[in-house]
Short mmCIF file of C-alpha atoms and ligand atoms in Angstrom, two decimals:
data_model
loop_
_atom_site.label_atom_id
_atom_site.label_comp_id
_atom_site.label_asym_id
_atom_site.label_seq_id
_atom_site.Cartn_x
_atom_site.Cartn_y
_atom_site.Cartn_z
CA UNK A 1500 0.02 -0.01 0.06
CA UNK A 1501 1.32 3.66 -0.26
CA UNK A 1502 2.20 5.81 2.67
CA UNK A 1503 0.69 9.39 2.85
CA UNK A 1504 2.30 11.57 4.60
CA UNK A 1505 0.85 13.82 6.28
CA UNK A 1506 0.00 17.50 3.99
CA UNK A 1507 -0.42 15.43 0.69
CA UNK A 1508 -3.29 17.16 -0.73
CA UNK A 1509 -3.34 20.53 -2.13
CA UNK A 1510 -6.55 22.33 -1.37
CA UNK A 1511 -8.19 24.78 -3.94
CA UNK A 1512 -11.59 26.82 -3.45
CA UNK A 1513 -13.88 27.83 -5.69
CA UNK A 1514 -16.31 30.49 -5.69
CA UNK A 1515 -18.93 31.75 -7.54
CA UNK A 1516 -23.44 31.83 -6.47
CA UNK A 1517 -25.01 28.83 -8.14
CA UNK A 1518 -25.14 29.12 -12.02
CA UNK A 1519 -22.28 31.31 -12.92
CA UNK A 1520 -21.06 28.01 -14.50
CA UNK A 1521 -19.28 26.71 -11.61
CA UNK A 1522 -19.27 23.28 -13.01
CA UNK A 1523 -18.18 24.16 -16.45
CA UNK A 1524 -14.83 25.04 -14.86
CA UNK A 1525 -15.02 21.71 -12.97
CA UNK A 1526 -15.25 19.75 -15.66
CA UNK A 1527 -11.94 21.87 -17.60
CA UNK A 1528 -9.98 21.78 -14.37
CA UNK A 1529 -9.94 18.05 -14.09
CA UNK A 1530 -9.54 17.69 -18.18
CA UNK A 1531 -6.37 19.65 -17.38
CA UNK A 1532 -5.33 17.63 -14.74
CA UNK A 1533 -5.53 14.35 -17.55
CA UNK A 1534 -9.23 12.58 -16.73
CA UNK A 1535 -12.31 13.45 -16.07
CA UNK A 1536 -14.41 13.67 -12.55
CA UNK A 1537 -17.24 11.21 -12.04
CA UNK A 1538 -19.76 10.93 -9.08
CA UNK A 1539 -18.80 8.38 -6.40
CA UNK A 1540 -19.47 5.05 -7.81
CA UNK A 1541 -22.89 2.32 -6.32
CA UNK A 1542 -22.72 5.45 -3.85
CA UNK A 1543 -25.68 7.86 -3.16
CA UNK A 1544 -27.13 8.86 -7.02
CA UNK A 1545 -28.02 12.93 -5.59
CA UNK A 1546 -24.02 13.46 -4.06
CA UNK A 1547 -22.64 15.76 -5.24
CA UNK A 1548 -19.28 14.81 -4.97
CA UNK A 1549 -17.07 14.29 -8.36
CA UNK A 1550 -14.33 11.99 -8.36
CA UNK A 1551 -10.77 11.44 -11.33
CA UNK A 1552 -7.81 10.03 -10.17
CA UNK A 1553 -6.24 13.31 -8.63
CA UNK A 1554 -9.21 14.99 -7.89
CA UNK A 1555 -12.06 15.24 -5.98
CA UNK A 1556 -15.06 17.98 -5.83
CA UNK A 1557 -17.33 18.24 -2.86
CA UNK A 1558 -19.89 21.06 -2.99
CA UNK A 1559 -20.01 22.64 0.45
CA UNK A 1560 -23.88 23.14 -0.14
CA UNK A 1561 -23.21 19.28 1.67
CA UNK A 1562 -22.56 21.75 5.12
CA UNK A 1563 -25.67 23.28 5.18
CA UNK A 1564 -26.88 23.15 8.15
CA UNK A 1565 -30.45 24.26 7.61
CA UNK A 1566 -31.95 21.67 5.48
CA UNK A 1567 -34.60 24.02 2.84
CA UNK A 1568 -37.64 23.40 5.05
CA UNK A 1569 -35.64 24.74 8.15
CA UNK A 1570 -34.43 26.78 6.14
CA UNK A 1571 -38.19 28.03 5.32
CA UNK A 1572 -38.88 28.60 9.04
CA UNK A 1573 -36.06 30.27 10.23
CA UNK A 1574 -36.26 32.51 7.18
CA UNK A 1575 -32.21 32.52 5.44
CA UNK A 1576 -31.16 31.56 2.42
CA UNK A 1577 -28.37 29.18 1.65
CA UNK A 1578 -26.11 32.12 1.07
CA UNK A 1579 -26.49 33.11 4.54
CA UNK A 1580 -23.57 31.71 6.75
CA UNK A 1581 -26.72 30.81 9.46
CA UNK A 1582 -27.57 28.34 7.07
CA UNK A 1583 -23.89 26.40 6.74
CA UNK A 1584 -21.66 24.59 9.30
CA UNK A 1585 -18.27 25.85 8.92
CA UNK A 1586 -16.82 24.31 12.07
CA UNK A 1587 -17.81 20.36 10.06
CA UNK A 1588 -16.20 22.42 6.75
CA UNK A 1589 -13.26 23.33 8.60
CA UNK A 1590 -13.05 19.75 10.55
CA UNK A 1591 -13.38 18.00 7.06
CA UNK A 1592 -11.71 20.28 4.77
CA UNK A 1593 -8.35 19.93 7.68
CA UNK A 1594 -8.72 16.25 8.15
CA UNK A 1595 -8.56 15.74 4.71
CA UNK A 1596 -5.44 17.81 4.47
CA UNK A 1597 -4.08 15.85 6.54
CA UNK A 1598 -4.31 12.95 4.86
CA UNK A 1599 -7.73 11.59 7.09
CA UNK A 1600 -11.07 10.12 5.29
CA UNK A 1601 -13.98 11.87 6.23
CA UNK A 1602 -17.82 11.55 6.38
CA UNK A 1603 -19.23 13.86 4.83
CA UNK A 1604 -22.99 15.36 4.94
CA UNK A 1605 -25.04 15.45 1.61
CA UNK A 1606 -27.50 18.18 0.91
CA UNK A 1607 -29.57 16.62 -2.00
CA UNK A 1608 -30.70 19.29 -4.22
CA UNK A 1609 -33.88 16.96 -5.59
CA UNK A 1610 -35.70 16.98 -2.03
CA UNK A 1611 -33.98 19.76 -0.51
CA UNK A 1612 -33.31 17.70 3.24
CA UNK A 1613 -29.47 16.00 4.48
CA UNK A 1614 -29.09 12.53 3.83
CA UNK A 1615 -26.20 9.87 5.35
CA UNK A 1616 -22.88 11.31 5.09
CA UNK A 1617 -20.55 9.17 2.23
CA UNK A 1618 -17.03 8.59 2.88
CA UNK A 1619 -14.10 11.04 1.39
CA UNK A 1620 -10.60 10.41 1.23
CA UNK A 1621 -8.23 12.29 0.68
CA UNK A 1622 -6.85 12.85 -3.10
CA UNK A 1623 -4.15 14.48 -4.23
CA UNK A 1624 -6.18 17.70 -4.74
CA UNK A 1625 -9.65 18.36 -3.01
CA UNK A 1626 -11.23 21.44 -4.64
CA UNK A 1627 -14.07 22.46 -2.46
CA UNK A 1628 -16.42 24.69 -4.48
CA UNK A 1629 -19.72 26.57 -3.73
CA UNK A 1630 -21.15 29.59 -2.34
CA UNK A 1631 -18.85 29.98 0.88
CA UNK A 1632 -14.87 28.97 0.29
CA UNK A 1633 -13.14 31.60 1.12
CA UNK A 1634 -15.78 33.10 4.28
CA UNK A 1635 -14.41 31.06 7.50
CA UNK A 1636 -11.16 32.05 8.11
CA UNK A 1637 -10.23 28.55 9.45
CA UNK A 1638 -11.06 27.29 5.89
CA UNK A 1639 -9.67 30.16 3.82
CA UNK A 1640 -6.50 29.48 5.32
CA UNK A 1641 -6.13 25.49 4.28
CA UNK A 1642 -6.81 27.29 0.78
CA UNK A 1643 -3.07 26.77 -0.84
CA UNK A 1644 -4.65 28.97 -4.10
CA UNK A 1645 -8.38 30.61 -4.60
CA UNK A 1646 -10.66 31.82 -7.23
CA UNK A 1647 -13.61 33.45 -7.46
CA UNK A 1648 -15.97 33.05 -10.58
CA UNK A 1649 -17.25 37.41 -10.80
CA UNK A 1650 -20.58 37.52 -12.88
CA UNK A 1651 -21.82 41.00 -13.47
CA UNK A 1652 -25.99 41.49 -12.10
CA UNK A 1653 -26.77 41.57 -16.57
CA UNK A 1654 -24.62 38.56 -17.70
CA UNK A 1655 -25.96 36.51 -14.99
CA UNK A 1656 -29.59 37.36 -15.72
CA UNK A 1657 -29.05 36.33 -19.76
CA UNK A 1658 -28.00 33.31 -18.11
CA UNK A 1659 -30.17 32.90 -15.61
CA UNK A 1660 -32.84 33.16 -18.41
CA UNK A 1661 -31.37 31.37 -20.94
CA UNK A 1662 -31.56 27.84 -18.57
CA UNK A 1663 -34.29 29.11 -15.97
CA UNK A 1664 -36.72 30.34 -19.31
CA UNK A 1665 -35.47 28.05 -21.89
CA UNK A 1666 -34.96 24.88 -20.03
CA UNK A 1667 -37.33 25.10 -16.81
CA UNK A 1668 -40.06 27.21 -18.16
CA UNK A 1669 -39.91 30.03 -15.65
CA UNK A 1670 -40.91 33.48 -16.13
CA UNK A 1671 -38.67 36.17 -17.14
CA UNK A 1672 -40.41 37.75 -13.91
CA UNK A 1673 -39.90 35.48 -11.39
CA UNK A 1674 -36.43 35.03 -13.00
CA UNK A 1675 -35.69 38.77 -12.21
CA UNK A 1676 -37.91 38.09 -8.53
CA UNK A 1677 -35.13 35.56 -7.24
CA UNK A 1678 -32.54 37.09 -8.47
CA UNK A 1679 -33.89 40.30 -6.50
CA UNK A 1680 -34.21 38.54 -3.32
CA UNK A 1681 -30.49 36.97 -3.25
CA UNK A 1682 -29.02 39.28 -3.97
CA UNK A 1683 -28.86 41.24 0.09
CA UNK A 1684 -26.93 37.98 1.24
CA UNK A 1685 -25.45 37.56 -1.64
CA UNK A 1686 -23.85 41.42 -1.24
CA UNK A 1687 -23.75 40.50 2.33
CA UNK A 1688 -21.58 37.23 2.54
CA UNK A 1689 -20.48 36.13 -1.12
CA UNK A 1690 -19.86 39.44 -2.99
CA UNK A 1691 -17.18 39.97 0.06
CA UNK A 1692 -15.13 37.31 -0.44
CA UNK A 1693 -13.07 37.92 -4.04
CA UNK A 1694 -11.10 39.89 -2.25
CA UNK A 1695 -9.52 37.61 -1.06
CA UNK A 1696 -9.38 35.36 -4.09
CA UNK A 1697 -6.25 34.24 -5.83
CA UNK A 1698 -7.52 34.62 -9.42
CA UNK A 1699 -10.64 36.51 -10.12
CA UNK A 1700 -12.57 35.91 -13.65
CA UNK A 1701 -14.83 38.23 -14.14
CA UNK A 1702 -17.23 38.80 -17.03
CA UNK A 1703 -19.16 41.98 -17.91
CA UNK A 1704 -21.21 42.73 -21.31
CA UNK A 1705 -19.06 43.59 -24.10
CA UNK A 1706 -17.77 47.08 -24.39
CA UNK A 1707 -17.36 46.32 -28.04
CA UNK A 1708 -21.16 46.69 -28.97
CA UNK A 1709 -23.06 50.14 -27.78
CA UNK A 1710 -25.43 49.77 -25.98
CA UNK A 1711 -25.61 46.03 -26.67
CA UNK A 1712 -27.91 44.74 -23.64
CA UNK A 1713 -28.23 41.27 -25.02
CA UNK A 1714 -25.58 39.52 -22.84
CA UNK A 1715 -23.87 37.47 -25.57
CA UNK A 1716 -20.77 38.83 -26.04
CA UNK A 1717 -18.60 39.32 -23.37
CA UNK A 1718 -15.64 41.26 -21.84
CA UNK A 1719 -13.74 38.88 -19.23
CA UNK A 1720 -11.36 39.92 -17.03
CA UNK A 1721 -8.46 37.26 -15.71
CA UNK A 1722 -7.07 38.80 -12.87
CA UNK A 1723 -4.35 37.91 -10.84
CA UNK A 1724 -2.93 38.64 -8.00
CA UNK A 1725 0.99 39.33 -7.62
CA UNK A 1726 3.22 37.48 -4.77
CA UNK A 1727 1.70 34.23 -4.82
CA UNK A 1728 3.43 31.58 -4.14
CA UNK A 1729 3.88 28.93 -6.94
CA UNK A 1730 1.44 31.40 -8.75
CA UNK A 1731 3.55 33.50 -11.62
CA UNK A 1732 0.38 35.58 -13.61
CA UNK A 1733 0.24 35.19 -17.55
CA UNK A 1734 1.53 38.15 -19.06
CA UNK A 1735 0.69 39.60 -22.69
CA UNK A 1736 4.03 40.04 -25.11
CA UNK A 1737 5.91 42.38 -21.99
CA UNK A 1738 5.26 41.27 -17.85
CA UNK A 1739 4.53 44.52 -16.06
CA UNK A 1740 3.62 46.65 -19.39
CA UNK A 1741 0.18 48.17 -20.26
CA UNK A 1742 -1.01 46.58 -23.76
CA UNK A 1743 -4.26 46.97 -25.73
CA UNK A 1744 -4.18 44.50 -28.44
CA UNK A 1745 -6.34 43.93 -31.47
CA UNK A 1746 -5.25 40.80 -32.83
CA UNK A 1747 -7.45 40.42 -36.34
CA UNK A 1748 -6.29 40.33 -38.81
CA UNK A 1749 -3.80 38.54 -41.76
CA UNK A 1750 -3.74 35.89 -39.07
CA UNK A 1751 -7.32 35.68 -36.67
CA UNK A 1752 -10.73 35.67 -38.12
CA UNK A 1753 -13.29 38.21 -36.66
CA UNK A 1754 -16.76 39.23 -37.64
CA UNK A 1755 -18.56 41.97 -36.06
CA UNK A 1756 -17.63 42.77 -33.44
CA UNK A 1757 -14.46 42.22 -33.39
CA UNK A 1758 -11.98 41.04 -30.58
CA UNK A 1759 -9.91 43.04 -28.63
CA UNK A 1760 -7.20 42.40 -25.96
CA UNK A 1761 -6.07 44.67 -22.70
CA UNK A 1762 -3.08 43.63 -20.09
CA UNK A 1763 -1.76 45.40 -17.35
CA UNK A 1764 -1.15 46.13 -13.91
CA UNK A 1765 -3.51 47.10 -11.59
CA UNK A 1766 -5.22 47.06 -8.15
CA UNK A 1767 -7.75 44.91 -6.80
CA UNK A 1768 -8.92 46.15 -2.95
CA UNK A 1769 -5.54 45.92 -1.72
CA UNK A 1770 -3.90 44.22 -3.53
CA UNK A 1771 -1.25 44.62 -6.27
CA UNK A 1772 -2.31 42.37 -9.53
CA UNK A 1773 -2.24 41.97 -12.86
CA UNK A 1774 -4.89 41.96 -14.98
CA UNK A 1775 -5.46 40.04 -18.48
CA UNK A 1776 -9.00 41.10 -20.23
CA UNK A 1777 -10.20 39.61 -23.49
CA UNK A 1778 -13.67 41.24 -25.05
CA UNK A 1779 -15.52 39.61 -27.97
CA UNK A 1780 -15.58 35.78 -29.61
CA UNK A 1781 -13.47 33.39 -31.50
CA UNK A 1782 -14.75 32.37 -35.33
CA UNK A 1783 -13.40 30.21 -35.64
CA UNK A 1784 -11.60 28.01 -32.23
CA UNK A 1785 -8.35 26.54 -33.85
CA UNK A 1786 -7.22 30.07 -34.90
CA UNK A 1787 -6.52 30.75 -30.73
CA UNK A 1788 -3.35 29.11 -31.36
CA UNK A 1789 -1.94 32.59 -32.42
CA UNK A 1790 -3.54 34.05 -29.19
CA UNK A 1791 -1.84 31.27 -27.71
CA UNK A 1792 1.57 31.81 -28.95
CA UNK A 1793 1.65 35.35 -27.83
CA UNK A 1794 0.83 34.61 -23.88
CA UNK A 1795 3.41 34.15 -21.96
CA UNK A 1796 3.50 31.73 -18.72
CA UNK A 1797 0.28 30.07 -19.58
CA UNK A 1798 2.20 26.68 -17.45
CA UNK A 1799 1.14 24.56 -21.14
CA UNK A 1800 3.13 21.83 -21.25
CA UNK A 1801 3.39 21.42 -25.01
CA UNK A 1802 3.36 24.19 -28.35
CA UNK A 1803 -0.77 24.69 -28.14
CA UNK A 1804 -2.35 23.05 -25.19
CA UNK A 1805 -4.22 25.62 -24.36
CA UNK A 1806 -6.14 25.54 -28.30
CA UNK A 1807 -6.37 22.11 -27.61
CA UNK A 1808 -8.39 22.14 -24.89
CA UNK A 1809 -10.57 24.44 -25.72
CA UNK A 1810 -11.24 22.50 -28.98
CA UNK A 1811 -11.64 19.15 -26.99
CA UNK A 1812 -14.65 20.85 -25.15
CA UNK A 1813 -16.04 23.02 -27.77
CA UNK A 1814 -19.29 22.55 -26.95
CA UNK A 1815 -18.66 23.59 -23.22
CA UNK A 1816 -20.57 27.21 -22.71
CA UNK A 1817 -17.57 29.90 -22.41
CA UNK A 1818 -15.47 28.45 -25.02
CA UNK A 1819 -15.46 31.14 -28.16
CA UNK A 1820 -15.18 33.48 -25.27
CA UNK A 1821 -13.02 34.97 -22.38
CA UNK A 1822 -14.90 32.81 -20.12
CA UNK A 1823 -13.58 29.29 -21.81
CA UNK A 1824 -10.13 30.94 -22.64
CA UNK A 1825 -9.58 31.84 -18.83
CA UNK A 1826 -10.56 28.67 -16.63
CA UNK A 1827 -8.35 26.63 -18.83
CA UNK A 1828 -5.57 28.85 -18.41
CA UNK A 1829 -6.33 28.48 -14.66
CA UNK A 1830 -7.21 25.39 -14.59
CA UNK A 1831 -3.15 24.50 -16.28
CA UNK A 1832 -1.54 27.12 -12.91
CA UNK A 1833 -3.70 25.29 -11.09
CA UNK A 1834 -1.65 22.39 -12.95
CA UNK A 1835 1.46 23.70 -12.06
CA UNK A 1836 0.81 25.01 -8.48
CA UNK A 1837 0.85 21.10 -7.39
CA UNK A 1838 3.18 20.10 -9.86
CA UNK A 1839 5.37 22.64 -8.33
CA UNK A 1840 4.62 22.28 -3.83
CA UNK A 1841 5.03 18.31 -4.75
CA UNK A 1842 8.27 18.65 -6.24
CA UNK A 1843 9.25 21.11 -3.25
CA UNK A 1844 8.18 18.50 -0.52
CA UNK A 1845 9.50 16.06 -2.48
CA UNK A 1846 13.21 17.57 -1.68
CA UNK A 1847 12.91 18.53 1.99
CA UNK A 1848 11.49 15.24 2.47
CA UNK A 1849 12.76 15.94 6.53
CA UNK A 1850 10.80 18.79 6.74
CA UNK A 1851 7.90 17.12 5.66
CA UNK A 1852 8.55 14.49 8.71
CA UNK A 1853 8.77 16.87 11.11
CA UNK A 1854 5.32 18.77 10.33
P1 LIG B 1483 -22.56 26.43 -11.27
O1 LIG B 1483 -22.75 24.99 -11.63
O2 LIG B 1483 -22.21 27.46 -11.01
O3 LIG B 1483 -24.40 26.00 -11.57
P2 LIG B 1483 -22.79 25.53 -14.83
O4 LIG B 1483 -21.73 26.00 -14.67
O5 LIG B 1483 -23.60 24.17 -14.45
O6 LIG B 1483 -23.42 26.70 -13.47
O7 LIG B 1483 -23.89 26.34 -15.81
C1 LIG B 1483 -25.23 26.98 -15.64
C2 LIG B 1483 -25.66 27.88 -16.98
O8 LIG B 1483 -24.82 28.71 -17.10
C3 LIG B 1483 -24.87 27.05 -17.78
O9 LIG B 1483 -26.44 25.92 -18.44
C4 LIG B 1483 -24.81 27.72 -19.03
O10 LIG B 1483 -26.35 28.37 -19.55
C5 LIG B 1483 -24.53 28.80 -18.39
N1 LIG B 1483 -23.29 29.55 -18.38
C6 LIG B 1483 -22.07 29.07 -17.49
N2 LIG B 1483 -21.04 29.44 -17.56
C7 LIG B 1483 -20.89 29.90 -18.93
C8 LIG B 1483 -20.39 31.28 -20.15
N3 LIG B 1483 -18.99 30.73 -20.21
N4 LIG B 1483 -21.20 31.39 -21.04
C9 LIG B 1483 -22.21 31.54 -21.60
N5 LIG B 1483 -23.05 30.79 -20.31
C10 LIG B 1483 -22.53 30.18 -19.68
C1 LIG B 1484 -28.44 28.50 -3.31
C2 LIG B 1484 -27.68 27.41 -3.45
C3 LIG B 1484 -28.39 25.80 -2.64
C4 LIG B 1484 -29.88 26.04 -2.55
C5 LIG B 1484 -30.35 27.60 -3.20
C6 LIG B 1484 -31.86 27.01 -3.46
O1 LIG B 1484 -27.99 28.48 -5.02
O2 LIG B 1484 -26.68 26.91 -3.26
O3 LIG B 1484 -28.17 24.77 -2.23
O4 LIG B 1484 -30.91 24.62 -2.55
O5 LIG B 1484 -29.60 28.23 -3.28
O6 LIG B 1484 -32.03 27.13 -2.00
P1 LIG B 1484 -33.91 27.03 -1.46
O7 LIG B 1484 -33.91 27.62 0.16
O8 LIG B 1484 -35.04 27.74 -2.43
O9 LIG B 1484 -33.77 25.13 -1.47
#
């Protein structure tokens, strides 16, 4: 058998509101790590967990302390910390990080009830995704890397309409009402977590079409914190410079409204950051190689790996724009971080046993 050392598991936090692309991001991430993650075999069919060879993704909704009825009775939303058990979340993430399996509860999204727990073994990479991965300071301190998906209200609205109206038969008014009802708690408990994120993917309406309100063409920013150990931000052309780039022309086919990249240093909350921005969308995904070849520090293992990943998952939402591109890049950066941490442990075995 394999002897596990304490602290083998690296922990990644992914925060976002529900319906904001977390599952899509997870599929891109686990694909970069080399294998699709699937629900645990033979367990509760309503489990929210995904497992691959390297990675286990747990959904933080499983730490709801109040079920759907409980929330109704108490008059709190799922976003409210009072509906969530942060003590248990901390204990279990800590145990997994230290190499110990846990019996994690399951929040059943179909019934709205808490189901009997499932056994989670410590993986190489543990991803905790949901509404509050960076809310509790103790849990936050366990994260080796954190990401926040920041979807602007206009875009969130467009995505919700697409899904809830088309697929679930909700009315425009009821979608508006449900977003409005969540907003105060979202602003109080979810949104502030972005200040702690090592990387933020911000999704905004395009600036290429005047007064656009369709939400189809997107302007996406990848905000990367400076000075994070094992994470060196991606850059365009010249690290630290401020760049604006319209790649359309001889090498890249662009139809209206075109594509525009921007790159440069900035500050975000109290942190120094590098920001890479893409507005617009690709007409031909294979031509992404032209853009990829102009980016540096992308942590690919071979020329064209980003383009290959994007082509492989061309059917995922956001594959023709900055959301898919930046999710893929963050996946590569996390793989790199994992490999660096693993290598540093292998070269310092004495300290690992002392700890
Ligand atoms: P979550 O796991 O956070 O609930 P999903 O990844 O399941 O979110 O995405 C929810 C819905 O939002 C998708 O079905 C799709 O309609 C829309 N969506 C997500 N990401 C994108 C994207 N990058 N571009 C366009 N639509 C998206
Ligand atoms: C959020 C949470 C879910 C919850 C949903 C609806 O999206 O992530 O866990 O089920 O809100 O909450 P409700 O109280 O209406 O069941």
